[in-house]
Structures are given as structure tokens and as C-alpha cells.
Coordinates of N, CA and C and ligand atoms in Angstrom, one line a residue:
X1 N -24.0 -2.1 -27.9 CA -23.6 -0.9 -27.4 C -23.7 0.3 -28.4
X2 N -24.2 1.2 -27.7 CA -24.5 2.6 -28.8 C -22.9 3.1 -29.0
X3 N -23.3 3.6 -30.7 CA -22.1 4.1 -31.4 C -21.5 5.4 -31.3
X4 N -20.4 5.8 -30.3 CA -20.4 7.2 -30.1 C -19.4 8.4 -30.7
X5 N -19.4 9.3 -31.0 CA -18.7 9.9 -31.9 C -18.2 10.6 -30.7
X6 N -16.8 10.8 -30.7 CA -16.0 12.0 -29.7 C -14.9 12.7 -30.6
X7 N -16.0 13.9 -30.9 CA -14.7 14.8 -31.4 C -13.5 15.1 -30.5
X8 N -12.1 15.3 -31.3 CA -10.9 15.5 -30.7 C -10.6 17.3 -30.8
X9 N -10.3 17.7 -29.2 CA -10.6 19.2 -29.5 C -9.2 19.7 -29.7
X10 N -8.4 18.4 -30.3 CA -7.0 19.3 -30.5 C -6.5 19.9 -32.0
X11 N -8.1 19.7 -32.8 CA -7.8 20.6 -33.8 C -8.9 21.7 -33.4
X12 N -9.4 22.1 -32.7 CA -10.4 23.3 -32.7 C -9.1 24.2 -32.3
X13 N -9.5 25.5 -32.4 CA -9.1 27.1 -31.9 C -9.1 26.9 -30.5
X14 N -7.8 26.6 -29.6 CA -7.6 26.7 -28.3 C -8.1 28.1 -27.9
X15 N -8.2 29.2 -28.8 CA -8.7 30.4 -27.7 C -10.2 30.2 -27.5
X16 N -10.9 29.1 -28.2 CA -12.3 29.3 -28.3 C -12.7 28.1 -28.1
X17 N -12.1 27.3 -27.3 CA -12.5 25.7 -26.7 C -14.2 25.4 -26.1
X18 N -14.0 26.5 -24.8 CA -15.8 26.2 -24.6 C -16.4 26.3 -25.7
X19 N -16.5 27.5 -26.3 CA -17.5 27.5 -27.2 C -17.4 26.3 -28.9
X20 N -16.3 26.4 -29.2 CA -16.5 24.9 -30.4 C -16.8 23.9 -29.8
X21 N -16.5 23.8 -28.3 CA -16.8 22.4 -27.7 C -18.7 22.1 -27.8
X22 N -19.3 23.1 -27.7 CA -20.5 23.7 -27.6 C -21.5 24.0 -28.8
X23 N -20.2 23.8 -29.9 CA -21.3 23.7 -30.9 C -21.6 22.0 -31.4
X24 N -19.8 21.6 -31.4 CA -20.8 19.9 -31.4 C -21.6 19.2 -30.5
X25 N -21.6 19.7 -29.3 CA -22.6 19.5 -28.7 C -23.9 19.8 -28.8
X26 N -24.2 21.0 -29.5 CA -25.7 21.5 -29.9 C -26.1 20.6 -31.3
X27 N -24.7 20.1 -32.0 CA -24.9 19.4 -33.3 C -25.2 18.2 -33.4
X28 N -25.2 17.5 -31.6 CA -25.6 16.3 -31.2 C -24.5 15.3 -31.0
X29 N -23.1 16.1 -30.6 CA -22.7 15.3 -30.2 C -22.4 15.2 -28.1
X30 N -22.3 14.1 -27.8 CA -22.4 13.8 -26.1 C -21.0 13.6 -25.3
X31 N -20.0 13.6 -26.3 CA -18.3 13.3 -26.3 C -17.2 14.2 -26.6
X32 N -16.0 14.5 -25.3 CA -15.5 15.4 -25.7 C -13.8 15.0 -26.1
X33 N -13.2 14.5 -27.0 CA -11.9 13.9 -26.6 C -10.8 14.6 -26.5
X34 N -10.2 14.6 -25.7 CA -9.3 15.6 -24.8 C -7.8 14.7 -24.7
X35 N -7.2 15.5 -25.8 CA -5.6 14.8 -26.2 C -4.2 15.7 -25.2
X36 N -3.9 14.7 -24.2 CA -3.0 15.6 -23.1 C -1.6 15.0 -23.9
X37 N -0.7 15.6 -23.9 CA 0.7 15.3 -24.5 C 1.6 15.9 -24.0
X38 N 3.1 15.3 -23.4 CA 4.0 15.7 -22.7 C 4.8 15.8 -23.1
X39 N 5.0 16.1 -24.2 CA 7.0 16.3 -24.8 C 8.0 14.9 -25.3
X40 N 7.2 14.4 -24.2 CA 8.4 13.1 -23.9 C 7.8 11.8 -24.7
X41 N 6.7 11.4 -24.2 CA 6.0 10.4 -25.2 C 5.6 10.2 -26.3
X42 N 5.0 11.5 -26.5 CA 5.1 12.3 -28.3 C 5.8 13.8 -28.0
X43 N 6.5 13.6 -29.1 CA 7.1 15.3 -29.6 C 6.0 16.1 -29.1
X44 N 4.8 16.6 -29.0 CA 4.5 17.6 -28.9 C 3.8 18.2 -27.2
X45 N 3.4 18.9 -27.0 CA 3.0 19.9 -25.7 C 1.4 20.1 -26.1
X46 N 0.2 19.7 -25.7 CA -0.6 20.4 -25.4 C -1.2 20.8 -24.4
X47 N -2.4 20.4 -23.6 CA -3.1 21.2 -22.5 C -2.8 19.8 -21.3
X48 N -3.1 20.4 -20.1 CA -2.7 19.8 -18.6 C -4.3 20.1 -17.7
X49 N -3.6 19.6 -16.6 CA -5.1 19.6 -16.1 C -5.6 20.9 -15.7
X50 N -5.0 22.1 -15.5 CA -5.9 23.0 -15.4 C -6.7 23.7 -16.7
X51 N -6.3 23.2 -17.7 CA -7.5 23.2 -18.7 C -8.8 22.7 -18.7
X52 N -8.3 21.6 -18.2 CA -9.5 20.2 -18.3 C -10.3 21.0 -17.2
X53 N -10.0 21.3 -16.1 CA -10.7 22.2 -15.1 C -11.4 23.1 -15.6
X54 N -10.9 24.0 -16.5 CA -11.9 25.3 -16.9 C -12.9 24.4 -17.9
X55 N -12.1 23.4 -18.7 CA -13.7 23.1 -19.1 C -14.7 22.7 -19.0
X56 N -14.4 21.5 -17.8 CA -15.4 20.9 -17.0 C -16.0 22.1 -16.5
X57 N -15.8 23.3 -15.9 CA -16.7 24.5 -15.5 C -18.1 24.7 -17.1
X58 N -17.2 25.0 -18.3 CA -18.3 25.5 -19.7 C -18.6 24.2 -20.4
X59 N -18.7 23.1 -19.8 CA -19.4 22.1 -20.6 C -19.7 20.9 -19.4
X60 N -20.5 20.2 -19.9 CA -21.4 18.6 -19.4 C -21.0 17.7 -20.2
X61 N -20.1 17.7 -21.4 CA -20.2 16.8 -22.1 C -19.2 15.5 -21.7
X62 N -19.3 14.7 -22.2 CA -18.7 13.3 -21.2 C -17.3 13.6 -22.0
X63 N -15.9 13.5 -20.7 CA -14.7 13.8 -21.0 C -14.3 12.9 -20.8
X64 N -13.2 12.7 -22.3 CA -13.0 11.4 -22.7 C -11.1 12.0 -23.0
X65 N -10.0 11.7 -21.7 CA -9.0 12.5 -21.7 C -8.4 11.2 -21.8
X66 N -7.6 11.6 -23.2 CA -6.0 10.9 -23.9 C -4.9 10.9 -23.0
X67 N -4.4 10.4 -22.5 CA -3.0 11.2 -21.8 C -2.1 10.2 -22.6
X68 N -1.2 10.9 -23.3 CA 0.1 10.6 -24.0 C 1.0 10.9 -23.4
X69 N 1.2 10.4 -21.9 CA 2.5 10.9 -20.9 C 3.3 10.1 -20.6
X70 N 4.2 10.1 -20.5 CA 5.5 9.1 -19.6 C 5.3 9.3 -18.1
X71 N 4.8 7.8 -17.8 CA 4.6 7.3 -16.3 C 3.2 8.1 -15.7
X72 N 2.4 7.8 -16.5 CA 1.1 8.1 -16.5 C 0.3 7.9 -14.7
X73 N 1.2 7.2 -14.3 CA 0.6 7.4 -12.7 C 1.0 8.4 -12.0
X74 N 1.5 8.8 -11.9 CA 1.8 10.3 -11.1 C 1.0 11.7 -11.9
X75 N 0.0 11.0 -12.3 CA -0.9 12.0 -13.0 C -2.4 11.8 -12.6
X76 N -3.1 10.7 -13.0 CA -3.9 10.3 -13.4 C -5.2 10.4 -12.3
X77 N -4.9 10.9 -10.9 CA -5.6 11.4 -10.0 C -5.5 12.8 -9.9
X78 N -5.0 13.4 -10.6 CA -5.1 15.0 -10.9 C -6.2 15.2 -12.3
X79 N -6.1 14.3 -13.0 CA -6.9 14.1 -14.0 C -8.4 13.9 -13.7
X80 N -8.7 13.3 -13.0 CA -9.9 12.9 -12.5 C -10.1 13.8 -11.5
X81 N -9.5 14.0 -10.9 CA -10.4 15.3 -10.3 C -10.8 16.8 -10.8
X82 N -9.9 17.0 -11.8 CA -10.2 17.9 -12.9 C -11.5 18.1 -13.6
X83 N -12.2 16.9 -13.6 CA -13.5 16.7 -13.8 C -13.7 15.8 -15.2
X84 N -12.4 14.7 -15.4 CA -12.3 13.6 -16.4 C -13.9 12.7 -15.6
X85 N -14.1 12.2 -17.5 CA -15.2 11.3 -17.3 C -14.7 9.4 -17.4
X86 N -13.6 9.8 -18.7 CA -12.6 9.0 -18.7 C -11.5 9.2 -18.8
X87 N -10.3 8.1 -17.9 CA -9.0 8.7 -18.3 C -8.1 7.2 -18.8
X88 N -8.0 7.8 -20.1 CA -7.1 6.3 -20.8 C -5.8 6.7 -20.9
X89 N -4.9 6.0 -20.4 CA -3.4 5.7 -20.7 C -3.1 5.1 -21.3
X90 N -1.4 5.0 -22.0 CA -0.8 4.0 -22.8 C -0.2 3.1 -22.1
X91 N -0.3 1.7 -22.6 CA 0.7 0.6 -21.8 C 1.7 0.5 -22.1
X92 N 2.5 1.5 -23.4 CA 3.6 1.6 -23.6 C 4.5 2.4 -22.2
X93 N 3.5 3.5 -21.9 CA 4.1 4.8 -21.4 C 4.2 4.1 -19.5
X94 N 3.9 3.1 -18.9 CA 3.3 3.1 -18.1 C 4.1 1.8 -17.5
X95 N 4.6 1.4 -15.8 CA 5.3 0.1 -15.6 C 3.8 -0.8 -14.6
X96 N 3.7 0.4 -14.0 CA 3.0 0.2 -13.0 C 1.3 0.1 -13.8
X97 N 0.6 -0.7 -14.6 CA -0.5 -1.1 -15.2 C -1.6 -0.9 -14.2
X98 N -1.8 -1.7 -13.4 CA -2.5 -2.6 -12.1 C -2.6 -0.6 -11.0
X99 N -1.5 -0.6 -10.6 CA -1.9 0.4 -10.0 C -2.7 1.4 -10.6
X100 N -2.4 1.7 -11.6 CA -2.6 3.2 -12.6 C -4.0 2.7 -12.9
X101 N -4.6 1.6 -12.9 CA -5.8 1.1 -12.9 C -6.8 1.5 -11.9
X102 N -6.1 0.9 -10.6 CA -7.3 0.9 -9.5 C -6.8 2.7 -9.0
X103 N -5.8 3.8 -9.3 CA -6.1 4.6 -9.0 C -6.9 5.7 -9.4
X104 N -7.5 5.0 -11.2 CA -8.5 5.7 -11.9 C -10.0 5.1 -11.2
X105 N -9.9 3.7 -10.7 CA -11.2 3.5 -10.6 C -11.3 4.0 -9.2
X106 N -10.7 3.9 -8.2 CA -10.8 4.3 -6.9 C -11.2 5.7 -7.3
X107 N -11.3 6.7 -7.9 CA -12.0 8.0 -8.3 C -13.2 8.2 -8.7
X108 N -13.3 6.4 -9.1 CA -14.9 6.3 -9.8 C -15.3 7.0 -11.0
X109 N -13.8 7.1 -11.6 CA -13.7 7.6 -12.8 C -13.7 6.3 -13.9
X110 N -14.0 6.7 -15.3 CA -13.9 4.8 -16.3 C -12.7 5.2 -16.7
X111 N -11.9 4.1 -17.0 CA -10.8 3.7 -17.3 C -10.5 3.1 -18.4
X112 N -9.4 3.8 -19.6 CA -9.4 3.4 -20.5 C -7.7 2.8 -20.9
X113 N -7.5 2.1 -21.9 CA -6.0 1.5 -22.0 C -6.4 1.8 -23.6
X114 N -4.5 1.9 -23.9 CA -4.3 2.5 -25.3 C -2.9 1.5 -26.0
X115 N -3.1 1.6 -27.0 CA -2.1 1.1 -27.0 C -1.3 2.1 -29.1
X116 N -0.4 2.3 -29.3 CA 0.3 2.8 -30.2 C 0.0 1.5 -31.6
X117 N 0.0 1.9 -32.7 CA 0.0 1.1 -34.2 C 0.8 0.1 -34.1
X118 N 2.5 0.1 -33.8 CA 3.0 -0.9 -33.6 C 3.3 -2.1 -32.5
X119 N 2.1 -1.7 -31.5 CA 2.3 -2.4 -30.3 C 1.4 -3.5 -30.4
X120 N 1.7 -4.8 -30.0 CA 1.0 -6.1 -30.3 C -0.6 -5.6 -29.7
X121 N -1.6 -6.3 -30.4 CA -3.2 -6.1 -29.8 C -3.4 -7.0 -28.2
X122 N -2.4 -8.1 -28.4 CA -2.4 -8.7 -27.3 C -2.1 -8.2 -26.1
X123 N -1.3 -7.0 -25.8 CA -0.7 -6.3 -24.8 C -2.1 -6.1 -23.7
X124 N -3.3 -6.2 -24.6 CA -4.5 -5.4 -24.0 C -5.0 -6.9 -23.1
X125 N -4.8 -7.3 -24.0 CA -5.5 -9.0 -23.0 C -5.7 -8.8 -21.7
X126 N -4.8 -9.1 -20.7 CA -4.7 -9.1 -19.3 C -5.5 -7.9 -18.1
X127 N -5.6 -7.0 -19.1 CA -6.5 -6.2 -18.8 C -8.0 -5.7 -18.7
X128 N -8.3 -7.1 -19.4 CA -9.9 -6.5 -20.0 C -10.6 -7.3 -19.5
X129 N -10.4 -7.5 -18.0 CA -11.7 -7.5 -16.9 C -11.8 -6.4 -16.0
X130 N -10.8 -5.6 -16.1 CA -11.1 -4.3 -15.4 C -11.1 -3.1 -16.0
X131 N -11.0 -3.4 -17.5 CA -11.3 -1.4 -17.8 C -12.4 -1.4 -18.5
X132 N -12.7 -0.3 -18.9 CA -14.4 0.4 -19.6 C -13.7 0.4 -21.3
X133 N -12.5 0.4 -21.8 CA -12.9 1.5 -23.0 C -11.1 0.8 -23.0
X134 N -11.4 0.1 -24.7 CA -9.7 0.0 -24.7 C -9.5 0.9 -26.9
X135 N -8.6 1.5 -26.5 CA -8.4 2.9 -27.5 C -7.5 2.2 -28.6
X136 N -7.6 1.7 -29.7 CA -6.3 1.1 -30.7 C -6.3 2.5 -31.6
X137 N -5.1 3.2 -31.7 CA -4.6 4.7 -32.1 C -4.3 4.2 -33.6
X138 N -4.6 4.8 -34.7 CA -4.8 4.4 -35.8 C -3.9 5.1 -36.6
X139 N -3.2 6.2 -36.0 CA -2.0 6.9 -36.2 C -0.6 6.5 -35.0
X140 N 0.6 7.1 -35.4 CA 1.3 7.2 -34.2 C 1.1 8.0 -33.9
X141 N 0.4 8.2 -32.3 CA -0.3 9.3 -31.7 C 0.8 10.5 -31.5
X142 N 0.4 11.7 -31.3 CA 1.6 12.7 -31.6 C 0.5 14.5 -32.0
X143 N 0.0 13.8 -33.4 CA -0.4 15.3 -33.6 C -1.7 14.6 -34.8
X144 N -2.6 15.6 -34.7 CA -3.7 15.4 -35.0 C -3.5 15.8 -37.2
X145 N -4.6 15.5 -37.9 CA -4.6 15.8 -38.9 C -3.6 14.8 -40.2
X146 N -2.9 13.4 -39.5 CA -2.0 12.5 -40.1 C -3.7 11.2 -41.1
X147 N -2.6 10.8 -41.9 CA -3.2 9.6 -42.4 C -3.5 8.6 -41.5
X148 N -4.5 7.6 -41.8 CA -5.0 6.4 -41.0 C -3.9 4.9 -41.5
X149 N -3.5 4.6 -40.7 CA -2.6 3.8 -41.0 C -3.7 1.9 -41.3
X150 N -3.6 1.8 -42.8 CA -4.7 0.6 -43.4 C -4.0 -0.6 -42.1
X151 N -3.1 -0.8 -41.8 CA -2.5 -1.9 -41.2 C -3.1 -2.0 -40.0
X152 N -3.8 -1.1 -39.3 CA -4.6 -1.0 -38.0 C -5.6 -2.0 -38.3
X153 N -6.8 -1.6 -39.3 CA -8.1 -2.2 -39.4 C -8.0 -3.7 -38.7
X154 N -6.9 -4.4 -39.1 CA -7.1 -6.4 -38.5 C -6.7 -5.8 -36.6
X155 N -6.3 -4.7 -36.3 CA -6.1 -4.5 -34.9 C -7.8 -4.2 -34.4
X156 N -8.1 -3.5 -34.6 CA -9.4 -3.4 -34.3 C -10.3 -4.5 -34.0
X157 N -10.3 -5.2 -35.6 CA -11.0 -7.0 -35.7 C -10.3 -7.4 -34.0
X158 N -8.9 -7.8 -34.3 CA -8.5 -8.8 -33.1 C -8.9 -7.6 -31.6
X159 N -9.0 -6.9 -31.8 CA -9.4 -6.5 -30.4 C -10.8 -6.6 -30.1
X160 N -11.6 -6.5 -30.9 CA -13.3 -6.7 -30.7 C -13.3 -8.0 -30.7
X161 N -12.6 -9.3 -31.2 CA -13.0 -10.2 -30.6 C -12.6 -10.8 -29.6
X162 N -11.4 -10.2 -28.8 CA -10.9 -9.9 -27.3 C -12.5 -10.1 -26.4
X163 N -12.5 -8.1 -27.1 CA -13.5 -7.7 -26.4 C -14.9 -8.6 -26.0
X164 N -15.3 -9.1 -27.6 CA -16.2 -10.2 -27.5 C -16.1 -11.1 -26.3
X165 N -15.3 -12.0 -26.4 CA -15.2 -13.3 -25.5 C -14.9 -12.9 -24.2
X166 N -14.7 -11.6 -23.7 CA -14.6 -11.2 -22.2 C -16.8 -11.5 -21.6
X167 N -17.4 -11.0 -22.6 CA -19.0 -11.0 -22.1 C -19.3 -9.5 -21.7
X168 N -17.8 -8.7 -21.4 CA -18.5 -7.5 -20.7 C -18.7 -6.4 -21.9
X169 N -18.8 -5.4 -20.9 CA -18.9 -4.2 -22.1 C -18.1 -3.2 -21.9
X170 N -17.2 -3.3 -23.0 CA -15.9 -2.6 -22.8 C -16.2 -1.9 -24.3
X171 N -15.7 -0.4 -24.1 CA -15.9 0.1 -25.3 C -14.6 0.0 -26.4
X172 N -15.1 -0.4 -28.0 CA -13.8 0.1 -28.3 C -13.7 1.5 -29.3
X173 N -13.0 2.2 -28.9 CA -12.0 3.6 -29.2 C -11.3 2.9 -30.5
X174 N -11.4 4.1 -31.5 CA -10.4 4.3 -32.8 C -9.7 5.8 -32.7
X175 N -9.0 6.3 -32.9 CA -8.6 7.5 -33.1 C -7.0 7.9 -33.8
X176 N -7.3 8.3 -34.9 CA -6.1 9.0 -35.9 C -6.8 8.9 -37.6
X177 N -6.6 9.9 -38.1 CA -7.3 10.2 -39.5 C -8.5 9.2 -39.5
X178 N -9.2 9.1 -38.9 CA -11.1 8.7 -39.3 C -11.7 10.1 -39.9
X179 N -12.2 9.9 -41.0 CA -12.8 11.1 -41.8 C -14.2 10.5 -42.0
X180 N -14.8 11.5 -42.5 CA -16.2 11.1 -43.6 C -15.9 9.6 -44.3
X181 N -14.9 9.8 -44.9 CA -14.9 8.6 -46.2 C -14.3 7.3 -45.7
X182 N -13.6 7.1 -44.1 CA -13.1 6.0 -44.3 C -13.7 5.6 -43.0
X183 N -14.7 6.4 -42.0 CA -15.3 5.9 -41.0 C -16.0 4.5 -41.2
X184 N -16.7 3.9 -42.0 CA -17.3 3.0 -42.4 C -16.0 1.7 -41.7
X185 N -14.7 1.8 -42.5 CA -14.3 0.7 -42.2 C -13.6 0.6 -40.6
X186 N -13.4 1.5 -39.9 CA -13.3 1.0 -38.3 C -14.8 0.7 -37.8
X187 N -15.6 1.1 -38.2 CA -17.1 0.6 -37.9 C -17.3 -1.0 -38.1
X188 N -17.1 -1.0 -39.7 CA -17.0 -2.7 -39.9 C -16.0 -3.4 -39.1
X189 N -14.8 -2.7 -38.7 CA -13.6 -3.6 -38.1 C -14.4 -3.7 -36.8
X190 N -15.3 -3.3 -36.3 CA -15.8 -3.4 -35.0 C -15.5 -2.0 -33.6
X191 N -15.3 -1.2 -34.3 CA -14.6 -0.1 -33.7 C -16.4 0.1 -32.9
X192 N -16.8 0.5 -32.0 CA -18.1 1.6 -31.4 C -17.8 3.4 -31.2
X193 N -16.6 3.8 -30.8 CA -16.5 4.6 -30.3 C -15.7 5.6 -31.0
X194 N -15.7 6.5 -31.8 CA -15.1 7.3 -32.9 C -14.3 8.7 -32.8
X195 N -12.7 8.6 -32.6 CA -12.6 9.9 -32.4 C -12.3 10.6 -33.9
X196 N -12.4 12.3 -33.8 CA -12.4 12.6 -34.9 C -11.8 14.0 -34.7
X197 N -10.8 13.9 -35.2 CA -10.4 15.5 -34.7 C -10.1 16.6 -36.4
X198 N -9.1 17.2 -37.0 CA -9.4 17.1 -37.9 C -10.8 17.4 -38.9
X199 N -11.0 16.4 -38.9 CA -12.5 16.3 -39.5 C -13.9 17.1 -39.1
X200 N -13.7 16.9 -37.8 CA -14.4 17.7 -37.2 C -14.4 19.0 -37.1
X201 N -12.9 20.0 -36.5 CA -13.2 21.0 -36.2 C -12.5 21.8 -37.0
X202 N -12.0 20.9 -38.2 CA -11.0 21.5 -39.7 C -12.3 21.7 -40.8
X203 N -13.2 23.1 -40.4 CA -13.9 23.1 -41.6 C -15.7 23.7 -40.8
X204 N -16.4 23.5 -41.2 CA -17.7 23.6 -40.7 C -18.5 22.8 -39.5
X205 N -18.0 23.3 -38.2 CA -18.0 21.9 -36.7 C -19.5 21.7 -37.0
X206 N -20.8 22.5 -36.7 CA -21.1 21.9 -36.4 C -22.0 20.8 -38.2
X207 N -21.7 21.3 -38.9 CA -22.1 20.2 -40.2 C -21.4 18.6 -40.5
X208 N -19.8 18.8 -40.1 CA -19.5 18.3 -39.3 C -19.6 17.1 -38.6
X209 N -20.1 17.7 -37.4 CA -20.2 16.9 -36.5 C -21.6 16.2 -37.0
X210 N -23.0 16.7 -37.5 CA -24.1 16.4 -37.8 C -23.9 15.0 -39.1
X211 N -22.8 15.3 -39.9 CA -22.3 14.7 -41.0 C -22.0 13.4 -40.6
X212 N -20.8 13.1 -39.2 CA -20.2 11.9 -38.7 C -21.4 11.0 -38.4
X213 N -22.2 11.8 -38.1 CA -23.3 11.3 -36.3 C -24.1 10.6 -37.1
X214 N -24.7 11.1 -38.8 CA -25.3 10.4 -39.1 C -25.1 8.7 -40.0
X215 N -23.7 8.9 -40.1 CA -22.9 7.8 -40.7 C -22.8 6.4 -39.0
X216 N -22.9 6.7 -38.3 CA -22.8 6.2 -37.0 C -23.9 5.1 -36.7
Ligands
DX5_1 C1 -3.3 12.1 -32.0 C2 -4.5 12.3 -31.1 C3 -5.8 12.4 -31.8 C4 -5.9 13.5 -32.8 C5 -6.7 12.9 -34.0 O1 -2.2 11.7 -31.3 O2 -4.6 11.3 -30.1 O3 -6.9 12.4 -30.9 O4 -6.7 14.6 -32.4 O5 -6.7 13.8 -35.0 P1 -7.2 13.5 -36.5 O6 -8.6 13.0 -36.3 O7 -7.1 14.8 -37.2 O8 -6.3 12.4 -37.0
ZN2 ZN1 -6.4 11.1 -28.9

């Protein structure tokens, strides 16, 4: 499976989203990751679906939406019709698993499962003949610009070889402090799928993004 980089646009300039979204895109990247947060599951507030809506209007690029919500199903069909490409939840945040599932796929949207630093890798097991994309958060998810927690890297391992022995192709997601210098090791842990927030839009996006893409 090709290796994909998705910048995280919760460190760009919210007054200027289309357009930074638009330059890693011209810099070659194909991924947009889009961190939703409710107060409740992490401390902090950022964007809801009628954001996701204006952007799907100023970009094509494949939306790859976080939702850090408590009870993630009374959402997640507002999400997808917003114009999500994927929508991953936490199985911390969530009772109802199985439903919150088939009401991402019944949208014909991909579906992704997350799970927080200190949550067993096993949680994901039972799930991984029905999703596209399972996310191990390398920070406690919350707020963008934190350290990479070294204790994740064997999460990664044990989840790619999950992934392995299912046969399918499920992608796996890293996301919290991956920089330039330490991307290499969720690559080796078997990571495919790279978020980068921080790094990306803390500094020169599109050099940047051109910088990550070539390490990929
Ligand atoms: C954190 C978010 C991340 C965040 C990553 O809870 O899920 O996507 O943007 O930011 P960096 O790359 O700066 O750690
Ligand atoms: Zn995220």
C-alpha cells in the first residue's frame, strides 16, 4: 500500500484554511486531516461540520476527519455528508461500535477506528474486517504541537501485524508529534499513513510538505 502523508490543518491559520490547504496540495500532497474536538473528550473546541462543508466546496483533496467526540454516533452521518472521505472515531468515545460502523459505511464513506496511547492495541481486533484505516494517536489526542510518546512505536508493530494477518487492506494512521526527524520510526514500526500537523503548517507549508513527501 502506497505511503500517504495527511497534513493536520489544526495547526494552519483558520482564517486561511482553503488556501494553506491548497498549497500542500500543489506541494504534492493528496490528504487533508481534519481534527473535530468537542470539549468533552479532549479539553479543547475546534471546527464542526459546517466547516468541513465550506471546505469540501475550496478543495478535492481526500478528507481524512478525526472526530474526538463523546458518542460519536449521533454525529457521524452529518460528517459524511459534509463531504468526509473518511470518518474515524474513538472506541474509547463510543458504546455503540457496530452501529457507528455500518452508519459510516451505509454513506459509502471509509471508516476509520482510533484508539488513545493508553488504550490496549487489542481493542482494535474485533473490528478489522470491517474498517479501511485504523489510527494509533501517538500523543494524548487533545491539541496539536505535543511530543511523540516513544511507548507508542511497539503499538504500531502490534497493530500492523493485526493488520497483516487479517489479508485485507486496512490502512494504518500515526498522528501526534511526527516531524522530519522522527518520521522514519513509525514508518519502520509499520505505520503507511502519516499525520503531520505542526510540522507542516508551523513554518514553510509548502517546503514542508515537499520535505515529509520525500522521506515517504
Ligand atoms: C491531536 C490531533 C492531531 C494534531 C497533530 O489531538 O489529533 O491531528 O493536529 O499535531 P502535531 O503533528 O503537531 O502533533
Ligand atoms: Zn488528528
Amino acid at each position: 500500500m502506497k505511503n500517504i502523508l495527511a497534513p493536520s490543518i489544526l495547526s494552519a491559520d483558520f482564517a486561511k484554511l482553503g488556501e494553506q490547504m491548497k498549497i500542500t496540495q500543489d506541494a504534492g500532497a493528496t490528504w487533508a486531516h481534519i481534527d473535530v474536538m468537542d470539549g468533552m473528550f479532549v479539553p479543547s473546541l475546534t471546527i464542526g461540520m459546517p466547516v468541513v462543508k465550506s471546505l469540501r466546496k475550496a478543495s478535492d483533496l481526500f478528507f481524512d476527519v478525526h472526530l474526538m467526540i463523546n458518542e460519536p454516533k449521533r454525529y457521524v452521518e452529518e460528517f459524511c455528508d459534509a463531504g468526509s472521505d473518511m470518518v474515524t472515531f474513538h472506541l474509547e468515545a463510543e458504546e455503540d461500535i457496530d452501529g457507528t460502523i455500518d452508519l459510516i459505511k451505509n454513506k459509502g464513506v471509509q471508516v476509520g477506528i482510533t484508539i488513545k496511547p493508553k488504550t490496549d492495541t487489542e481493542a482494535i481486533r474485533p473490528y478489522l474486517d470491517r474498517v479501511d484505516m485504523v489510527l494509533i494517536m501517538t500523543v494524548e489526542p487533545g491539541f496539536g504541537g505535543q511530543s511523540y510518546i516513544d511507548a507508542c512505536t511497539e503499538k504500531i508493530v502490534a497493530a500492523r501485524k493485526m493488520i497483516d494477518a487479517t489479508g485485507r487492506d486496512i490502512r494504518l494512521e500515526v498522528d501526534g508529534g511526527i516531524k522530519l526527524d522522527n518520521v522514519h520510526v513509525v514508518l519502520d514500526a509499520g505505520a503507511d499513513t502519516i499525520v503531520a500537523g505542526s510540522a507542516i503548517y508551523g513554518g514553510d507549508i509548502a517546503a514542508n510538505t515537499r520535505a515529509f513527501l520525500e522521506r515517504l
